[in-house]
Amino acid sequence: MLRKQIGGSGQQRAGLRRVNQGPARRRLAPCRVAAPVQTSSSVATFNGFVDYIHGLQKNILSTAEDLENGERKFVVDRWERDASNPNAGYGITCVLEDGKVLEKAAANISVVRGTLSAQRAVAMSSRGRSSIDPKGGQPYAAAAMSLVFHSAHPLIPTLRADVRLFQVGDEAWYGGGCDLTPNYLDVEDSQSFHRYWKDVCGKYKPGLYTELKEWCDRYFYIPARKEHRGIGGLFFDDMATAEAGCDVEAFVREVGDGILPCWLPIVARHRGQPFTEQQRQWQLLRRGRYIEFNLLYDRGIKFGLDGGRIESIMVSAPPLIAWKYNVVPQPGSPEEEMLKVLQQPREWA
Amino acid sequence: MLRKQIGGSGQQRAGLRRVNQGPARRRLAPCRVAAPVQTSSSVATFNGFVDYIHGLQKNILSTAEDLENGERKFVVDRWERDASNPNAGYGITCVLEDGKVLEKAAANISVVRGTLSAQRAVAMSSRGRSSIDPKGGQPYAAAAMSLVFHSAHPLIPTLRADVRLFQVGDEAWYGGGCDLTPNYLDVEDSQSFHRYWKDVCGKYKPGLYTELKEWCDRYFYIPARKEHRGIGGLFFDDMATAEAGCDVEAFVREVGDGILPCWLPIVARHRGQPFTEQQRQWQLLRRGRYIEFNLLYDRGIKFGLDGGRIESIMVSAPPLIAWKYNVVPQPGSPEEEMLKVLQQPREWA
């Protein structure tokens, strides 16, 4: 009845096992050679992006394992979208659990191909995509790398990020973002995070940071709570170079490349600090809001659950969550200070 | 910064407080005198049902506190739907937390009045409610008692139940149900629970138990998991006496009266049994499914979040939840035995 656990968590889970565990340290295959960047064909763009996210995922796993001093490793789970159709796509879900810094970290790739449904085609053509037939039926391809890092330390914020490409015919649109969900407000963290992204955006287009910061604040919002989920960052959908007036592919790669650099200085600042049981309890309660947003409102999760691989979608769930009835922070407490920012986003950069 | 906690949990939560706590043992006002049962007017029906659920809630609180040997008490929170409109309705949310048997127990009343939106009116008239104007605008009244008991002991199932009345003009429809979500399969528990409800249904109409048991299995289903949430029980919407061919009001009251009697023998059987850390971990993981259903699929919660009081809706969330990546029970383990029943509901009575 007992099976050895990968990276045994110290908690007994006899009788339970993970599937597809493989050896304790299973590495991704080496990054494929990138397609020449000078080609303008959409196939080359797509393949080039797929190569990029493979390399990005590999770098993220390596950096994250370094945070754990090599004592915790990612489980690497490759899955096929449809075993009977080798062209339907695949995913690589990578999860590290029970780390000293990373209570749960996931960095996932998915690369899928299919045929546009009429419902999605109508939605896209209504957004001005002239190459989309609103009747549907066109082939599409989509590739994404998405990441959630749930920190063990209550003073280290949760990090969420993604970069993605959607392509139909010769049209390609990028999406992505990177945002921070702290449990306690730290002005220095907030400023350094937002300044990082303001600097990245500043290289591409005036006003881009302001636009994507506001988009992020709008998107990660829980109407029933009248709270934003975190202190935001960047968020964008449907960006194409022709309309954006800047090199969106280069921008999106820079977003991907910045995911850990924007966050690691915050980790370094807090990981040695002591924390209290009260702070840990507040962290567990705040994670309740995180999953409320994911399950009630997140479009990506709703889309993914409609035929996606459930474990690769729910891997974004926090590892441990608490709900208490009607917890309201004391006036003037650090918990209340955090809530005020969630109720009314600030400018940080 | 510190405030005393109601029924202090043993975990420090300095800096956090609950609002509307009141004294440690705040009791509901005595049950109002019931309207004469022989009147057939719909107003009397509605008021009579409101009286009934007040008394039901009072009895449930008292019985539940007995389970805790009086060492934990419910916090009783009365709220107004709209402070500026005394006719809009109210709720009484009652929560007991951190008990030895009841890790989190909630028994809530809500009594609300309003004007039918066109959207709801169309949905209702399409279900054959001839008194509903599909353009909306008619006044309605709704009353409900809903309950969730999350057990501390992994061998004591989660209990969920509700009884409700919706009324427009002279038409009134009842809804309700009672279902069980165990972490481990116990055949004796499953049989005793379902036999209880089969006996209740048997007094009213042939085939009623089968119909409502199947309805329950259909409703508490997580498509993305291909799992039912628990072992079911009864579930029904929109039942009116004229169509049902039995006394629905009497039946619904018997459902309400049976909520704790169907479950207490199961508690008595297990509360003295030891359990392992492995069983506790499995319980926390199964609670993940519980909240997935609530937030992704439950119509009542989605309806409630659209303008309802968020804390009275989210009070149904389990007190502590875990998500691990891709946990699959060992073949032949008790965890796998439970999953098999969730994947394929059985007949128990």
XYZ file of C-alpha atoms in Angstrom:
698
model
C 0.000 0.000 0.000
C 2.921 2.350 0.521
C 4.871 3.973 -2.247
C 7.832 6.245 -1.944
C 6.975 9.866 -2.593
C 8.947 12.092 -4.906
C 10.767 14.566 -2.711
C 8.914 13.151 0.311
C 7.194 16.049 1.970
C 7.625 14.979 5.549
C 3.884 14.463 5.684
C 2.773 10.894 5.357
C 0.765 10.272 2.237
C 0.922 6.517 2.195
C -1.616 5.052 -0.149
C -1.384 8.019 -2.494
C 0.972 8.269 -5.399
C 1.588 10.622 -8.268
C 1.384 9.301 -11.770
C 4.139 9.882 -14.308
C 6.640 10.663 -11.617
C 9.644 9.139 -13.293
C 13.033 9.500 -11.665
C 13.531 12.111 -8.989
C 15.288 14.483 -11.370
C 13.878 14.242 -14.841
C 15.101 16.990 -17.105
C 13.591 18.429 -20.212
C 15.200 17.537 -23.500
C 17.714 20.164 -24.599
C 16.228 23.228 -26.227
C 15.638 22.783 -29.926
C 17.618 24.944 -32.309
C 15.639 28.112 -32.895
C 14.265 28.862 -36.329
C 16.053 31.740 -38.087
C 14.567 34.928 -36.696
C 14.669 36.840 -39.966
C 11.933 34.768 -41.643
C 8.548 36.428 -41.664
C 6.386 33.406 -42.344
C 3.825 32.680 -39.650
C 4.928 29.046 -39.402
C 8.439 30.173 -38.591
C 7.025 32.657 -36.071
C 5.063 29.920 -34.359
C 7.902 27.424 -34.322
C 10.274 30.092 -33.149
C 7.984 30.956 -30.270
C 7.638 27.297 -29.333
C 11.419 27.019 -29.232
C 11.562 30.147 -27.125
C 9.128 28.881 -24.468
C 10.952 25.542 -24.268
C 14.165 27.371 -23.450
C 12.350 29.713 -21.082
C 10.816 26.839 -19.144
C 14.190 25.132 -18.871
C 15.810 28.280 -17.471
C 12.977 28.811 -15.013
C 13.217 25.265 -13.654
C 16.939 25.596 -13.187
C 16.708 28.964 -11.439
C 13.876 27.807 -9.190
C 15.736 24.675 -8.143
C 18.700 26.872 -7.258
C 16.404 28.750 -4.866
C 15.907 25.442 -3.070
C 19.658 24.793 -3.008
C 18.969 21.726 -5.104
C 17.073 20.035 -2.241
C 13.764 20.010 -4.139
C 13.355 19.173 -7.819
C 10.595 19.674 -10.354
C 8.523 16.708 -11.412
C 8.365 16.904 -15.211
C 5.176 15.562 -16.746
C 4.815 15.453 -20.523
C 1.299 14.764 -21.778
C -0.330 14.477 -25.162
C -3.471 16.409 -25.912
C -4.978 13.529 -27.842
C -3.113 10.232 -27.944
C -4.804 9.275 -31.222
C -3.814 12.491 -33.014
C -0.094 13.379 -32.911
C -0.820 16.815 -34.411
C -3.246 17.857 -31.658
C -0.475 19.019 -29.393
C 1.167 18.386 -26.067
C 2.049 19.910 -22.765
C 4.912 19.783 -20.310
C 3.745 20.374 -16.765
C 6.543 20.944 -14.254
C 5.802 21.080 -10.545
C 7.945 21.494 -7.466
C 6.238 20.997 -4.096
C 7.074 21.388 -0.415
C 10.160 23.518 -0.953
C 11.552 25.828 1.708
C 11.014 28.860 -0.553
C 8.557 27.438 -3.081
C 5.680 25.743 -1.294
C 4.336 24.978 -4.762
C 5.817 26.081 -8.078
C 4.515 25.248 -11.521
C 5.898 26.227 -14.927
C 3.932 24.726 -17.790
C 4.152 24.670 -21.552
C 1.273 23.811 -23.824
C 1.339 23.671 -27.615
C -2.013 22.847 -29.189
C -3.531 22.804 -32.650
C -7.148 22.495 -33.654
C -10.025 23.890 -35.652
C -11.724 27.133 -34.636
C -15.239 26.699 -33.310
C -17.851 29.134 -34.604
C -18.203 30.553 -31.086
C -14.520 31.444 -30.769
C -14.335 32.605 -34.387
C -17.222 35.034 -33.906
C -15.589 36.420 -30.762
C -12.312 36.915 -32.604
C -13.714 38.420 -35.776
C -15.747 40.833 -33.660
C -12.436 42.065 -32.240
C -11.423 43.105 -35.744
C -9.472 40.043 -36.874
C -10.170 40.259 -40.604
C -8.580 36.910 -41.404
C -11.033 35.055 -39.172
C -14.077 33.495 -40.782
C -16.856 33.979 -38.215
C -18.338 30.647 -39.289
C -15.298 28.917 -37.812
C -13.564 25.914 -39.308
C -10.104 27.440 -39.797
C -7.112 25.670 -38.310
C -5.401 27.424 -35.397
C -2.297 26.914 -33.318
C -1.615 28.137 -29.796
C 1.461 27.994 -27.598
C 1.927 29.198 -24.045
C 4.204 29.094 -21.048
C 2.444 29.810 -17.790
C 3.816 29.972 -14.295
C 2.636 30.217 -10.693
C 5.004 30.293 -7.730
C 3.312 30.000 -4.336
C 5.819 30.997 -1.685
C 6.206 29.227 1.633
C 7.159 32.504 3.341
C 4.209 34.840 3.999
C 6.346 37.885 3.195
C 7.321 36.574 -0.244
C 4.525 37.319 -2.735
C 2.905 34.818 -5.048
C 4.195 35.256 -8.603
C 2.061 34.564 -11.668
C 3.093 35.006 -15.276
C 2.494 33.785 -18.792
C 3.443 34.383 -22.418
C 1.321 33.035 -25.241
C 0.818 33.087 -29.008
C -2.380 32.378 -30.918
C -2.249 32.007 -34.654
C -4.806 31.587 -37.457
C -3.602 31.691 -41.044
C -1.102 34.523 -41.352
C -2.344 36.401 -38.311
C -0.668 35.951 -34.947
C -1.546 37.592 -31.635
C 0.444 37.544 -28.455
C -0.705 37.675 -24.897
C 0.906 37.475 -21.523
C 1.715 39.255 -18.343
C 3.335 39.060 -14.971
C 1.747 40.061 -11.684
C 2.414 39.936 -7.977
C 0.112 38.866 -5.139
C 1.645 39.790 -1.798
C 0.057 38.994 1.564
C 1.595 42.065 3.149
C 2.263 45.375 1.520
C 5.944 46.146 1.057
C 6.449 49.460 -0.703
C 9.994 48.637 -1.767
C 8.856 45.316 -3.296
C 5.951 46.973 -5.067
C 8.065 49.757 -6.499
C 10.906 47.516 -7.636
C 8.495 45.106 -9.325
C 6.550 47.773 -11.172
C 9.683 49.768 -12.093
C 11.113 46.617 -13.616
C 8.136 46.302 -15.927
C 7.902 50.019 -16.627
C 11.504 49.915 -17.824
C 10.776 46.919 -20.086
C 7.684 48.574 -21.565
C 9.523 51.881 -21.979
C 11.829 50.324 -24.546
C 8.869 49.552 -26.810
C 6.211 52.242 -26.786
C 5.275 55.356 -24.801
C 2.308 54.649 -22.556
C 2.613 50.873 -22.887
C 3.315 50.300 -19.179
C 0.352 52.440 -18.102
C -1.937 50.631 -20.522
C -0.881 47.129 -19.465
C -0.768 47.968 -15.747
C -4.365 49.189 -15.922
C -5.358 46.108 -17.918
C -3.840 43.958 -15.187
C -5.701 45.821 -12.435
C -8.960 45.375 -14.365
C -8.422 41.707 -15.093
C -7.365 40.422 -11.653
C -10.437 41.738 -9.895
C -12.945 39.869 -7.712
C -16.252 41.732 -8.100
C -17.969 39.860 -5.263
C -15.175 41.016 -2.913
C -14.645 44.422 -4.507
C -10.949 43.560 -4.271
C -8.179 43.253 -6.801
C -6.272 40.015 -6.333
C -2.827 41.527 -5.898
C -0.781 44.614 -6.675
C -0.841 43.852 -10.392
C 1.901 44.195 -12.957
C 1.319 43.713 -16.685
C -1.510 41.917 -18.510
C -2.360 41.852 -22.196
C -4.327 39.852 -24.738
C -4.485 39.930 -28.493
C -1.443 42.098 -29.194
C -0.219 42.053 -32.784
C 2.726 43.986 -34.130
C 0.820 45.745 -36.914
C -1.649 47.343 -34.501
C 0.568 47.783 -31.468
C 3.102 49.861 -33.357
C 6.015 48.059 -31.750
C 7.777 44.717 -32.063
C 5.358 42.620 -30.028
C 7.247 39.361 -30.476
C 10.394 40.899 -29.045
C 8.381 42.504 -26.251
C 6.707 39.224 -25.289
C 10.045 37.445 -25.157
C 11.351 40.185 -22.901
C 8.307 39.672 -20.651
C 9.120 35.965 -20.497
C 12.769 36.643 -19.794
C 11.843 39.047 -16.990
C 9.541 36.731 -15.029
C 12.096 35.615 -12.482
C 14.431 38.654 -12.558
C 11.542 40.896 -11.446
C 10.816 38.656 -8.470
C 14.134 37.232 -7.260
C 15.301 40.454 -5.531
C 12.080 40.361 -3.486
C 12.775 36.758 -2.488
C 16.325 37.669 -1.493
C 15.052 40.505 0.692
C 12.614 38.377 2.674
C 13.754 34.773 2.762
C 15.921 35.227 5.839
C 13.300 37.142 7.801
C 11.393 35.465 10.631
C 7.609 35.269 10.395
C 4.816 34.599 12.851
C 2.006 32.069 12.921
C -0.368 35.011 12.523
C 1.321 35.975 9.267
C 1.132 32.382 8.075
C -2.608 32.265 8.874
C -3.189 35.490 6.954
C -1.282 34.006 4.012
C -3.573 30.944 4.004
C -6.645 33.184 4.116
C -5.368 35.356 1.257
C -4.833 32.218 -0.790
C -8.582 31.715 -0.493
C -9.005 34.870 -2.561
C -6.473 33.579 -5.044
C -8.493 30.445 -5.752
C -11.775 32.355 -5.699
C -10.475 34.450 -8.573
C -9.109 31.438 -10.445
C -12.270 29.351 -10.228
C -14.915 32.070 -10.412
C -13.465 34.519 -12.910
C -10.270 33.513 -14.717
C -10.968 33.150 -18.434
C -7.875 31.060 -19.039
C -8.891 28.485 -16.444
C -12.475 28.345 -17.669
C -11.235 27.851 -21.206
C -8.755 25.209 -20.078
C -11.311 23.219 -18.078
C -13.438 22.906 -21.191
C -11.525 19.934 -22.532
C -8.056 20.667 -21.182
C -5.994 18.508 -18.899
C -7.449 19.175 -15.468
C -4.285 18.565 -13.422
C -2.259 20.950 -15.591
C -4.875 23.635 -15.020
C -5.529 23.075 -11.322
C -1.788 22.968 -10.665
C -2.142 26.735 -10.242
C -4.126 26.179 -7.022
C -2.316 27.152 -3.830
C -0.963 24.173 -1.867
C -2.827 24.952 1.364
C -5.736 27.352 1.814
C -7.887 28.440 4.753
C -11.294 30.068 4.925
C -12.553 31.640 8.135
C -15.852 33.428 8.465
C -15.826 37.189 8.105
C -12.235 37.946 9.008
C -11.732 41.696 8.979
C -8.316 43.140 9.830
C -7.878 45.444 12.769
C -7.836 49.117 11.846
C -4.243 50.184 11.360
C -2.892 46.621 11.127
C -0.545 45.463 8.340
C -3.351 43.189 7.140
C -5.669 46.175 6.741
C -2.919 48.129 4.956
C -2.695 45.336 2.380
C -6.463 45.244 1.875
C -6.642 48.986 1.248
C -4.265 48.652 -1.689
C -6.271 45.716 -3.054
C -9.428 47.805 -2.839
C -7.836 50.782 -4.572
C -4.810 50.073 -6.779
C -1.924 52.529 -6.550
C 0.678 53.841 -8.920
C 4.040 52.318 -8.062
C 6.333 53.455 -10.839
C -3.534 45.328 17.778
C -4.798 42.251 19.561
C -8.426 41.403 20.032
C -9.870 38.442 21.760
C -11.114 35.834 19.346
C -14.505 34.213 19.607
C -13.893 30.638 20.627
C -10.141 31.242 20.254
C -8.839 28.570 17.955
C -5.522 27.972 19.588
C -3.889 29.481 16.515
C -2.749 33.036 16.914
C -4.638 35.408 14.685
C -3.637 38.657 16.319
C -4.452 41.628 14.161
C -7.478 39.883 12.690
C -10.946 40.129 14.082
C -14.414 39.119 13.046
C -17.057 41.762 12.695
C -20.431 41.441 14.362
C -19.115 38.957 16.844
C -21.212 40.030 19.774
C -21.045 38.044 22.972
C -19.627 34.543 22.874
C -23.057 32.953 22.964
C -25.557 35.051 21.109
C -28.818 33.241 20.600
C -31.493 33.725 18.021
C -34.684 35.357 19.099
C -37.357 32.787 20.017
C -39.196 31.319 17.068
C -42.100 33.438 15.921
C -45.595 32.018 16.345
C -46.437 30.096 13.177
C -49.208 31.304 10.941
C -52.284 29.033 11.023
C -51.494 26.101 8.778
C -55.009 25.680 7.414
C -54.982 28.913 5.392
C -54.279 28.422 1.725
C -53.176 31.932 0.826
C -49.658 32.185 -0.549
C -48.710 34.888 1.953
C -49.566 32.551 4.803
C -47.588 29.796 3.086
C -44.554 32.044 2.809
C -44.758 33.335 6.359
C -45.346 29.836 7.632
C -42.251 28.596 5.864
C -40.200 31.481 7.247
C -41.357 30.547 10.731
C -40.466 26.944 10.036
C -36.888 27.687 8.945
C -36.352 29.934 11.969
C -37.286 27.062 14.247
C -35.241 24.615 12.178
C -32.144 26.770 12.400
C -32.573 27.110 16.160
C -32.832 23.353 16.602
C -29.808 22.738 14.391
C -27.632 25.179 16.342
C -28.624 23.592 19.604
C -27.991 20.035 18.404
C -24.671 20.966 16.829
C -23.448 22.686 19.978
C -24.348 19.530 21.914
C -21.987 17.631 19.607
C -19.231 19.919 20.877
C -20.274 19.321 24.475
C -20.985 23.025 24.696
C -17.281 23.891 24.283
C -17.801 25.677 20.964
C -20.672 28.021 20.160
C -22.119 29.438 16.982
C -21.441 33.050 16.114
C -24.831 34.469 15.103
C -24.681 37.210 12.495
C -27.864 38.941 11.403
C -27.528 41.082 8.283
C -29.886 43.226 6.251
C -30.027 42.800 2.507
C -30.376 46.522 1.954
C -30.145 48.826 4.932
C -32.165 51.503 3.146
C -35.066 49.172 2.342
C -36.537 47.251 5.293
C -38.618 45.114 2.909
C -35.647 43.849 0.921
C -34.941 41.076 3.362
C -32.379 39.775 5.800
C -30.230 36.843 6.644
C -29.017 35.094 9.761
C -25.639 33.486 9.235
C -24.552 31.131 12.026
C -21.037 29.724 12.084
C -19.170 27.468 14.483
C -15.436 27.040 13.860
C -12.574 24.967 15.227
C -14.768 22.422 16.988
C -13.580 18.922 17.847
C -16.297 17.385 15.663
C -17.264 20.376 13.524
C -14.172 21.964 12.041
C -16.558 24.437 10.418
C -20.333 24.389 10.584
C -22.698 26.906 9.031
C -26.490 27.044 9.149
C -27.904 30.093 7.412
C -31.294 31.613 6.838
C -32.055 34.139 4.139
C -35.394 35.792 3.463
C -35.375 38.141 0.503
C -37.904 40.050 -1.568
C -37.428 41.812 -4.857
C -38.636 42.315 -8.401
C -38.086 39.619 -11.018
C -35.574 40.518 -13.672
C -36.544 39.752 -17.275
C -33.713 37.212 -17.417
C -34.991 35.194 -14.461
C -38.600 35.603 -15.523
C -37.890 34.188 -18.978
C -36.092 31.220 -17.448
C -39.027 30.566 -15.117
C -41.790 30.974 -17.658
C -39.913 28.644 -19.989
C -40.160 26.001 -17.237
C -43.951 26.230 -17.509
C -44.742 28.720 -14.760
C -47.848 30.267 -16.279
C -48.142 33.016 -13.670
C -44.746 34.436 -14.605
C -44.644 37.366 -16.996
C -41.547 36.730 -19.140
C -40.985 40.492 -19.311
C -40.197 40.464 -15.582
C -41.245 43.144 -13.126
C -43.337 40.976 -10.793
C -42.530 40.975 -7.092
C -41.072 37.759 -5.694
C -40.162 36.416 -2.285
C -37.637 33.717 -1.436
C -36.720 32.022 1.818
C -34.096 29.384 2.493
C -32.195 27.562 5.200
C -28.892 26.151 4.019
C -26.320 24.161 5.915
C -22.796 22.839 5.527
C -21.015 20.859 8.226
C -17.316 20.231 7.557
C -16.139 17.539 9.946
C -12.793 17.604 11.713
C -12.592 13.803 11.602
C -11.662 12.398 8.167
C -14.039 9.458 8.658
C -17.046 11.695 9.332
C -18.497 12.894 6.013
C -19.249 16.481 5.098
C -22.981 17.173 5.312
C -24.745 19.662 3.033
C -28.447 20.435 3.019
C -30.993 23.094 2.244
C -34.714 23.783 2.073
C -36.078 26.730 0.128
C -39.260 28.383 -1.116
C -39.650 30.728 -4.085
C -42.878 32.562 -4.603
C -44.358 34.814 -7.290
C -47.973 35.831 -7.038
C -49.986 32.782 -6.032
C -47.409 30.274 -7.248
C -44.894 28.791 -4.857
C -42.131 26.292 -5.598
C -39.993 24.430 -3.148
C -36.479 23.181 -3.470
C -33.977 21.501 -1.244
C -31.967 18.429 -0.569
C -29.483 16.735 1.660
C -26.306 15.005 0.533
C -23.201 13.405 1.961
C -19.572 13.856 0.955
C -17.403 11.238 2.652
C -13.619 11.028 2.265
C -13.670 7.270 2.727
C -16.349 4.872 1.649
C -18.269 3.301 4.514
C -20.993 1.010 3.240
C -22.931 1.098 6.506
C -22.914 4.926 6.514
C -23.954 5.086 2.873
C -26.796 2.635 3.330
C -28.132 4.179 6.534
C -28.070 7.674 5.008
C -29.834 6.690 1.796
C -32.328 4.428 3.581
C -33.244 7.339 5.810
C -34.170 9.438 2.789
C -35.803 6.598 0.922
C -38.091 6.101 3.927
C -38.960 9.820 3.999
C -39.694 9.910 0.268
C -41.689 6.682 0.484
C -44.305 8.393 2.614
C -45.059 10.864 -0.183
C -44.899 9.324 -3.633
C -43.760 6.112 -5.297
C -40.524 6.679 -7.178
C -39.784 9.993 -5.438
C -36.575 8.759 -3.810
C -35.233 7.355 -7.081
C -36.031 10.584 -8.903
C -34.417 12.861 -6.313
C -31.415 10.580 -5.759
C -30.674 10.667 -9.499
C -31.185 14.440 -9.548
C -28.639 14.724 -6.742
C -26.096 12.546 -8.573
C -26.544 14.691 -11.706
C -26.285 18.000 -9.896
C -23.219 17.385 -7.719
C -20.970 16.453 -10.602
C -17.604 17.914 -11.614
C -17.369 17.455 -15.404
C -13.692 18.429 -15.575
C -12.923 15.639 -13.062
C -15.530 13.177 -14.295
C -16.348 12.741 -10.612
C -19.460 13.197 -8.553
C -18.754 15.234 -5.440
C -20.013 12.724 -2.910
C -22.337 9.776 -2.492
C -25.390 11.970 -3.026
C -28.737 11.897 -1.283
C -31.679 14.025 -2.389
C -31.785 17.157 -4.551
C -34.748 18.970 -6.068
C -35.714 22.318 -7.535
C -39.017 23.870 -8.501
C -41.360 21.372 -6.838
C -44.964 22.501 -6.476
C -47.752 20.484 -4.927
C -50.076 20.661 -7.928
C -47.552 19.076 -10.260
C -45.765 16.792 -7.844
C -48.930 15.003 -6.823
C -47.987 15.028 -3.166
C -47.877 17.529 -0.307
C -44.612 19.231 -1.181
C -44.711 21.656 1.739
C -44.981 18.786 4.211
C -42.278 16.877 2.371
C -39.864 19.818 2.413
C -40.387 20.290 6.128
C -39.628 16.617 6.650
C -36.440 17.055 4.635
C -35.463 19.952 6.889
C -36.326 17.980 10.018
C -34.222 15.049 8.816
C -30.995 16.939 8.111
C -29.297 16.096 11.376
C -31.083 12.797 12.208
C -29.764 11.267 8.966
C -26.180 12.202 9.866
C -25.850 11.957 13.641
C -25.682 8.132 13.739
C -22.720 8.338 11.349
C -21.001 10.833 13.629
C -21.622 8.601 16.626
C -20.100 5.625 14.814
C -16.843 7.376 13.927
C -16.079 10.101 16.428
C -14.252 7.822 18.810
C -12.156 6.145 16.103
C -8.478 7.020 15.705
C -7.301 8.390 12.363
C -3.949 8.815 10.676
C -2.150 11.812 9.216
C -2.553 10.133 5.832
C -6.324 10.124 6.251
C -6.245 13.778 7.283
C -4.207 14.672 4.169
C -6.678 12.831 1.936
C -9.504 14.745 3.608
C -7.803 18.072 2.817
C -7.297 17.003 -0.801
C -10.922 15.912 -1.153
C -11.996 19.297 0.162
C -10.276 20.718 -2.906
C -12.915 18.961 -5.008
C -15.614 20.333 -2.740
C -14.599 23.936 -3.436
C -13.980 23.240 -7.117
C -17.605 22.204 -7.412
C -18.842 25.172 -5.380
C -16.942 27.820 -7.303
C -16.988 26.340 -10.789
C -20.445 24.797 -11.021
C -22.854 25.453 -8.152
C -25.802 27.490 -9.421
C -26.805 28.621 -5.951
C -23.381 30.079 -5.260
C -23.167 31.778 -8.640
C -26.604 33.272 -8.075
C -25.665 34.350 -4.568
C -22.418 36.023 -5.599
C -24.366 38.200 -8.024
C -25.335 40.731 -5.397
C -25.551 38.500 -2.331
C -23.591 38.839 0.876
C -20.253 37.309 0.026
C -19.342 36.065 3.529
C -22.683 34.275 3.903
C -22.056 32.508 0.600
C -18.385 31.676 1.017
C -19.067 30.396 4.537
C -19.704 27.073 2.779
C -15.984 26.840 1.921
C -14.071 24.155 3.805
C -11.911 25.527 6.639
C -8.626 24.099 5.338
C -7.921 22.712 1.871
C -4.891 21.217 0.139
C -4.039 20.770 -3.516
C -1.223 18.477 -4.598
C -0.319 17.791 -8.182
C -1.767 14.674 -9.747
C -2.450 12.585 -6.674
C -3.762 9.200 -7.745
C -4.635 6.594 -5.128
C -2.873 3.255 -5.037
C -4.802 0.435 -6.689
C -6.796 -1.347 -4.021
C -6.390 1.422 -1.422
C -9.329 2.857 0.548
C -8.747 6.142 -1.289
C -9.199 4.419 -4.639
C -12.310 2.632 -3.364
C -13.852 6.036 -2.588
C -12.957 7.441 -6.002
C -14.567 4.525 -7.806
C -17.894 5.298 -6.164
C -17.535 8.979 -7.066
C -16.878 8.050 -10.671
C -19.849 5.691 -10.824
C -22.669 6.306 -8.316
C -24.197 3.222 -6.700
C -27.596 2.293 -5.412
C -27.551 2.271 -1.614
C -31.168 1.750 -0.621
